[in-house]
Short mmCIF file of C-alpha atoms in Angstrom, two decimals:
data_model
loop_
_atom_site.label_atom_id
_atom_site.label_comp_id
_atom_site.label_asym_id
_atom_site.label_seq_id
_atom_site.Cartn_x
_atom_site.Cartn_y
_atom_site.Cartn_z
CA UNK L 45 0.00 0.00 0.00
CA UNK L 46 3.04 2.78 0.60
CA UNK L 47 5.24 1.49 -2.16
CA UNK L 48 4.27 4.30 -4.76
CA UNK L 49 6.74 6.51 -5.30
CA UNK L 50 5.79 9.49 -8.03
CA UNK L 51 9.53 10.41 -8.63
CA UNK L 52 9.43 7.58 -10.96
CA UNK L 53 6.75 9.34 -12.71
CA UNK L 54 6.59 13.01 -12.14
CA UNK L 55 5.72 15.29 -15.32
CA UNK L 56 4.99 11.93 -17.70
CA UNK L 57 1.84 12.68 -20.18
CA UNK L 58 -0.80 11.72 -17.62
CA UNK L 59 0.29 14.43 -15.25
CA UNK L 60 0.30 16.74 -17.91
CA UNK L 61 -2.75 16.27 -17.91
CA UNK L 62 -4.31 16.06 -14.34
CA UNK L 63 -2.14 19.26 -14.14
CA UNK L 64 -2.96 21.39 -16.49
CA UNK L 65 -6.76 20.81 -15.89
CA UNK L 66 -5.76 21.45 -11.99
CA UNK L 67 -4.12 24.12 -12.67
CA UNK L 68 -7.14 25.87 -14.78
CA UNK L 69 -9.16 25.35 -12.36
CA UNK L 70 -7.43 27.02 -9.25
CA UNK L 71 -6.59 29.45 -11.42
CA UNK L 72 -10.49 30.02 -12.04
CA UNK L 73 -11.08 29.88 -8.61
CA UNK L 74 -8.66 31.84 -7.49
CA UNK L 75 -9.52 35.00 -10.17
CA UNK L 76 -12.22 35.86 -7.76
CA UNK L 77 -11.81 37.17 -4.71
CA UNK L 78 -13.38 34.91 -2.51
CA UNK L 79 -11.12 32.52 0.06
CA UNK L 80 -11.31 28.96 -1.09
CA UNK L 81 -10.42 25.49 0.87
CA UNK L 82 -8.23 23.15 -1.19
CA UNK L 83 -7.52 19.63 -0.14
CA UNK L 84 -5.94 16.45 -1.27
CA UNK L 85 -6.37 13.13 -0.41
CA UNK L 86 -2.26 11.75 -1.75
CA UNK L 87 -0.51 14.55 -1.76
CA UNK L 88 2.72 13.16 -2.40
CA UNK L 89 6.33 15.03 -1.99
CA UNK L 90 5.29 18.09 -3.66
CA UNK L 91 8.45 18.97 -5.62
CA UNK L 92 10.25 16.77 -8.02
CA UNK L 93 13.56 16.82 -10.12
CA UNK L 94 13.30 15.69 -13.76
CA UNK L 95 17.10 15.16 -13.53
CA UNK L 96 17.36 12.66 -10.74
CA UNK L 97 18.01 9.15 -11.12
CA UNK L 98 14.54 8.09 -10.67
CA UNK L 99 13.21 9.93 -13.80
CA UNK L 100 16.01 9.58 -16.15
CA UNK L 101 15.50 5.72 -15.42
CA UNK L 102 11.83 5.67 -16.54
CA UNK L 103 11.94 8.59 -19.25
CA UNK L 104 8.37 9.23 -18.61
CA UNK L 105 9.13 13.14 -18.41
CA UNK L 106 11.43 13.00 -21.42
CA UNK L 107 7.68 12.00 -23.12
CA UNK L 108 5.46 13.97 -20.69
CA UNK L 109 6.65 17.59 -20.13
CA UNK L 110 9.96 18.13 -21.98
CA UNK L 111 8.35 17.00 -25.05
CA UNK L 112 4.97 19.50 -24.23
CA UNK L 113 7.45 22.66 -23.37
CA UNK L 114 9.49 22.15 -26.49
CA UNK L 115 6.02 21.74 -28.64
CA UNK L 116 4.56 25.03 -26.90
CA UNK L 117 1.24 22.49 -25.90
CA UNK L 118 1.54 25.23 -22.84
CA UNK L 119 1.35 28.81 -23.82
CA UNK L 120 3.19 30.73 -21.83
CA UNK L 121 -0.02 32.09 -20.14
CA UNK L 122 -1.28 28.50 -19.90
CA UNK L 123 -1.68 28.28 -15.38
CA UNK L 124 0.58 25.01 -15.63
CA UNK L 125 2.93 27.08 -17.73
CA UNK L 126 3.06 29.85 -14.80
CA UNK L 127 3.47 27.68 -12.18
CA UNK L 128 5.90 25.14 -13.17
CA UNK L 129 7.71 28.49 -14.58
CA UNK L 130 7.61 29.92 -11.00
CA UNK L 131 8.39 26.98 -9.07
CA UNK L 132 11.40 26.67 -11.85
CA UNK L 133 12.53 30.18 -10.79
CA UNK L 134 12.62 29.40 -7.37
CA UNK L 135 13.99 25.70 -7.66
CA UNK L 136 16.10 25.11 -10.77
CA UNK L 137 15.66 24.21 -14.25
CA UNK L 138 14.78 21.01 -13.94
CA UNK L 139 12.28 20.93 -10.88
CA UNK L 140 8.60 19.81 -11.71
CA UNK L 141 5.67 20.82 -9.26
CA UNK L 142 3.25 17.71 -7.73
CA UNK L 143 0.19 19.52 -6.98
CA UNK L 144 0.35 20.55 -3.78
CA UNK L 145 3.41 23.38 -5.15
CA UNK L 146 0.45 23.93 -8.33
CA UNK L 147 -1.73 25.10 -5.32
CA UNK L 148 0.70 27.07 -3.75
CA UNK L 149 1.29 29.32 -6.72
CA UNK L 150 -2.43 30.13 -6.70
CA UNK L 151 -3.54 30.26 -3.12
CA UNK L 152 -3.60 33.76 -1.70
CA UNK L 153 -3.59 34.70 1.89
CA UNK L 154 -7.07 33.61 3.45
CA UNK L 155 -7.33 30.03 1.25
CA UNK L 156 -6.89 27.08 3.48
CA UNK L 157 -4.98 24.26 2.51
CA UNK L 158 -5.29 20.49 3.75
CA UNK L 159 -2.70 17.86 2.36
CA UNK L 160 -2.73 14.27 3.49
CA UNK L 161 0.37 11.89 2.71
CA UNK L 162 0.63 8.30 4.39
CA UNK L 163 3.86 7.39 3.27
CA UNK L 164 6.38 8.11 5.86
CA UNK L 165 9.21 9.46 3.43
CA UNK L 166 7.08 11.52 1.30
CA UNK L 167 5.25 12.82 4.02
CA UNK L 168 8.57 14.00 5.16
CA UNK L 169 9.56 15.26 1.93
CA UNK L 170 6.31 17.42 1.74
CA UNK L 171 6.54 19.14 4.72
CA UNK L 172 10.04 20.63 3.82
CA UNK L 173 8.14 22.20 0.58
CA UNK L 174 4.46 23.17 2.03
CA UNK L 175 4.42 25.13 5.05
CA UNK L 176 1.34 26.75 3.51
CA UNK L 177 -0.76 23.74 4.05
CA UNK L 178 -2.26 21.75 7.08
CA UNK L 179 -0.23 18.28 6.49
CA UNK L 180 -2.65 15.26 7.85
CA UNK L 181 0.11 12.15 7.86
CA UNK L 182 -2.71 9.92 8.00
CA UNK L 183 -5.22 8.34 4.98
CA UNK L 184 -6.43 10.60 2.50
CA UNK L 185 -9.92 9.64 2.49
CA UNK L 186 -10.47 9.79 6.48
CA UNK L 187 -8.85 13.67 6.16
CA UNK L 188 -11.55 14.80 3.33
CA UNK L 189 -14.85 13.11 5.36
CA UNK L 190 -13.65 14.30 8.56
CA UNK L 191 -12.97 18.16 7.20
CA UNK L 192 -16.03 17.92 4.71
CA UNK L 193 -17.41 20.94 4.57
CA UNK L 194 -14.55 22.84 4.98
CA UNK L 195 -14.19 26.04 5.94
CA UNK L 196 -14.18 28.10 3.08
CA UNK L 197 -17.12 26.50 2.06
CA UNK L 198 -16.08 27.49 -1.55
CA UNK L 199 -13.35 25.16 -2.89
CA UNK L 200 -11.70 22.00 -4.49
CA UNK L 201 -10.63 19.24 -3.64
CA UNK L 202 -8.49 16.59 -5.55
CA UNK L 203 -8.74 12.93 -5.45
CA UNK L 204 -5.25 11.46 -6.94
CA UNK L 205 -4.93 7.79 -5.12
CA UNK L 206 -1.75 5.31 -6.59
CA UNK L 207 -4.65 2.71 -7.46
CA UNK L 208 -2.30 0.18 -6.08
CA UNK L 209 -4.94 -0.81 -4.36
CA UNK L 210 -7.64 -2.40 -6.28
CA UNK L 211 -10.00 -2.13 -3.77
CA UNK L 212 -9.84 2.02 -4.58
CA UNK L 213 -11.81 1.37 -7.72
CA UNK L 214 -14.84 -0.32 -6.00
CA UNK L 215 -14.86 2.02 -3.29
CA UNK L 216 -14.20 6.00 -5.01
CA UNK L 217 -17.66 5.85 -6.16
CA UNK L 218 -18.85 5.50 -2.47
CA UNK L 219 -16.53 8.19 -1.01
CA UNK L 220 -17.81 10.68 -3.40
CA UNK L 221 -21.22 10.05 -3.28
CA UNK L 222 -20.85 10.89 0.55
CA UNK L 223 -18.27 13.91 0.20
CA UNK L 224 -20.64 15.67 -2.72
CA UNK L 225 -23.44 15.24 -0.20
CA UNK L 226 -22.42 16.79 2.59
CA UNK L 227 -20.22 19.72 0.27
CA UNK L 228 -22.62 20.33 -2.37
CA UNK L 229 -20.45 23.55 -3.64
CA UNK L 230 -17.34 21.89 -3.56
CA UNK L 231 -15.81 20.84 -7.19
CA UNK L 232 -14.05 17.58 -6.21
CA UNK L 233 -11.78 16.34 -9.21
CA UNK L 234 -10.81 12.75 -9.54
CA UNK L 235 -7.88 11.21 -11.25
CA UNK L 236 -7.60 8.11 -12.52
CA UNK L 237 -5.18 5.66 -14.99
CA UNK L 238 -6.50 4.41 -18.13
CA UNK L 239 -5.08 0.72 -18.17
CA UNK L 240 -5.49 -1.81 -20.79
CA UNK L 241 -7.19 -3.73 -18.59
CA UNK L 242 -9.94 -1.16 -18.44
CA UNK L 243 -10.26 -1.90 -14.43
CA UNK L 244 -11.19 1.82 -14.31
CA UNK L 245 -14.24 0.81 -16.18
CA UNK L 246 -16.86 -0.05 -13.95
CA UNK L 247 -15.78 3.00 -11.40
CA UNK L 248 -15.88 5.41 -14.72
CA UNK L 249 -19.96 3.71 -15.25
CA UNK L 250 -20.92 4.25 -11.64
CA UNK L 251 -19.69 7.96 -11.72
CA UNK L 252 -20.76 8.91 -14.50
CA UNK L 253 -24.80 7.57 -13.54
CA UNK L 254 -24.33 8.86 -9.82
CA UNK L 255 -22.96 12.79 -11.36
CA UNK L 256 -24.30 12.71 -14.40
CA UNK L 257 -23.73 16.69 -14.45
CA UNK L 258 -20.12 16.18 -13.82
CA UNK L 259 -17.16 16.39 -16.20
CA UNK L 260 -15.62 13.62 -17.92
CA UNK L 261 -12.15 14.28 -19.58
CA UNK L 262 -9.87 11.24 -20.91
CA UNK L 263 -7.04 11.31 -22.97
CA UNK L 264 -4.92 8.31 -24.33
CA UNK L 265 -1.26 7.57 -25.47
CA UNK L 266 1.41 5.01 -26.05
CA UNK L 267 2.57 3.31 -23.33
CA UNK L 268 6.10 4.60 -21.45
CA UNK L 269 7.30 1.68 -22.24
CA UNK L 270 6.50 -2.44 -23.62
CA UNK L 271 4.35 -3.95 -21.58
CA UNK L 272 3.73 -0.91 -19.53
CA UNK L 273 -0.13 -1.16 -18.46
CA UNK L 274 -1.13 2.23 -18.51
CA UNK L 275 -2.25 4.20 -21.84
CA UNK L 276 -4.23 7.06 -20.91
CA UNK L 277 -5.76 9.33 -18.47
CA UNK L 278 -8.92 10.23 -16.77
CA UNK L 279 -10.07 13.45 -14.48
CA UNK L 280 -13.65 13.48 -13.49
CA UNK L 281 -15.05 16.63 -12.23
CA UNK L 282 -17.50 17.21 -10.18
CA UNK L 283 -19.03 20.96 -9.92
CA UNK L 284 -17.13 21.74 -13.15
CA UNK L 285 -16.34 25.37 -13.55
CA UNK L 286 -17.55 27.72 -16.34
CA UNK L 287 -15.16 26.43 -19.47
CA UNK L 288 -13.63 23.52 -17.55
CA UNK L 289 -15.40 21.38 -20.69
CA UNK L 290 -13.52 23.64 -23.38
CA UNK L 291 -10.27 23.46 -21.85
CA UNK L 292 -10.58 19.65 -21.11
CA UNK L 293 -10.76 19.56 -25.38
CA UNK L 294 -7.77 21.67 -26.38
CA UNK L 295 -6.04 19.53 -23.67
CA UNK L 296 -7.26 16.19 -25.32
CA UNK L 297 -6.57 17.58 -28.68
CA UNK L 298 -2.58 17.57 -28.21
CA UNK L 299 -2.49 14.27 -27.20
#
């Protein structure tokens, strides 16, 4: 259950996507000015580096970002573009923001941040990078129906579990169906892989008839490598905001 590690991952072609739709919508959120509650369930480290070991091995960012900057896929306007460009500034040319740093650059004094992480190292990690947030070293899913409705009432929240597992799949559907309940107003975004499998199926069906208001955005590619099980991305959105949908296309339209 704790033997995820994102490094191996960070800014690969399916968090180019969860990000730049995260991204847009804090940005959205945070153009008016009204405090906002933001909270993740796996919140991970928080700050990567494309040149460590970890990454090189895999390539996945090689595919992911590096291949997006050089192919302008993110204006330089773009709210991924101006945050991984400010966290760049502040950490080096080859540093790539996890969410939580994606919040930071939008949260203004008066939001309220709430970041759980389980695993003991990357809890650890985080809290060396997010001294804006409330860190909750405990499981992601307990923080969010404990706080739920947070104060703000006006927020997001993002759902980004490892999927390792499988259990997740059967039981998202049931965690949201409580959370949008009892925080009505709240847009709660969910990631999730696209695997060839299609285990993501059924969970995809039973959102989809439960919030059948909400946004569904899915994008597919090659895999990172042969016999590498995932090929694609999903976000679903609950609460989408104003233009959420158009953005979701251009996004799907460079992959």
């Amino acid at each position: 259950m704790l033997s995820y590690q994102h490094a191996y991952h960070a800014g690969n072609l399916a968090d180019l996507h969860k990000h730049a739709l995260l991204a847009w919508i804090l940005a959205y959120l945070t153009a008016k000015p009204k405090p906002l509650s933001y909270l993740e369930t796996h919140a991970g480290r928080g700050l990567y580096d494309l040149a460590a070991p970890e990454a090189e091995k895999t390539g996945e960012a090689a595919a992911g970002i590096t291949r997006a900057l050089a192919k302008n896929w993110l204006p330089g306007d773009h709210p991924l573009r101006l945050a991984l460009d400010a966290v760049r500034d502040r950490h080096g040319a080859t540093a790539y923001p996890g969410s939580p740093l994606i919040a930071r650059h939008f949260l203004r004094p008066g939001d309220v941040a709430h970041l759980a992480e389980l695993h003991p190292a990357e809890h650890e990690a985080l809290a060396q990078v997010a001294g804006f947030a409330h860190l909750h070293r405990q499981d992601g899913f307990q923080m969010v129906q404990a706080l739920c409705p947070p104060m703000p009432r006006r927020g997001l929240l993002l759902i980004d579990p490892s999927y390792e597992v499988k259990a997740d799949y059967d039981a998202i559907p049931r965690h949201i169906a409580k959370l949008a309940r009892k925080w009505n107003v709240g847009v709660i975004a969910l990631w999730y892989p696209i695997l060839t499998d299609s285990r993501h199926a059924p969970m995809v069906e039973a959102l989809r008839r439960d919030h059948p208001e909400a946004l569904a955005s899915e994008v597919g590619f090659p895999p990172a490598r042969p016999g590498h099980g995932m090929v694609g991305s999903g976000m679903v959105v609950l609460n989408p905001p104003y233009g959420l949908a158009e953005e979701a296309r251009r996004i799907a339209a460079l992959f």
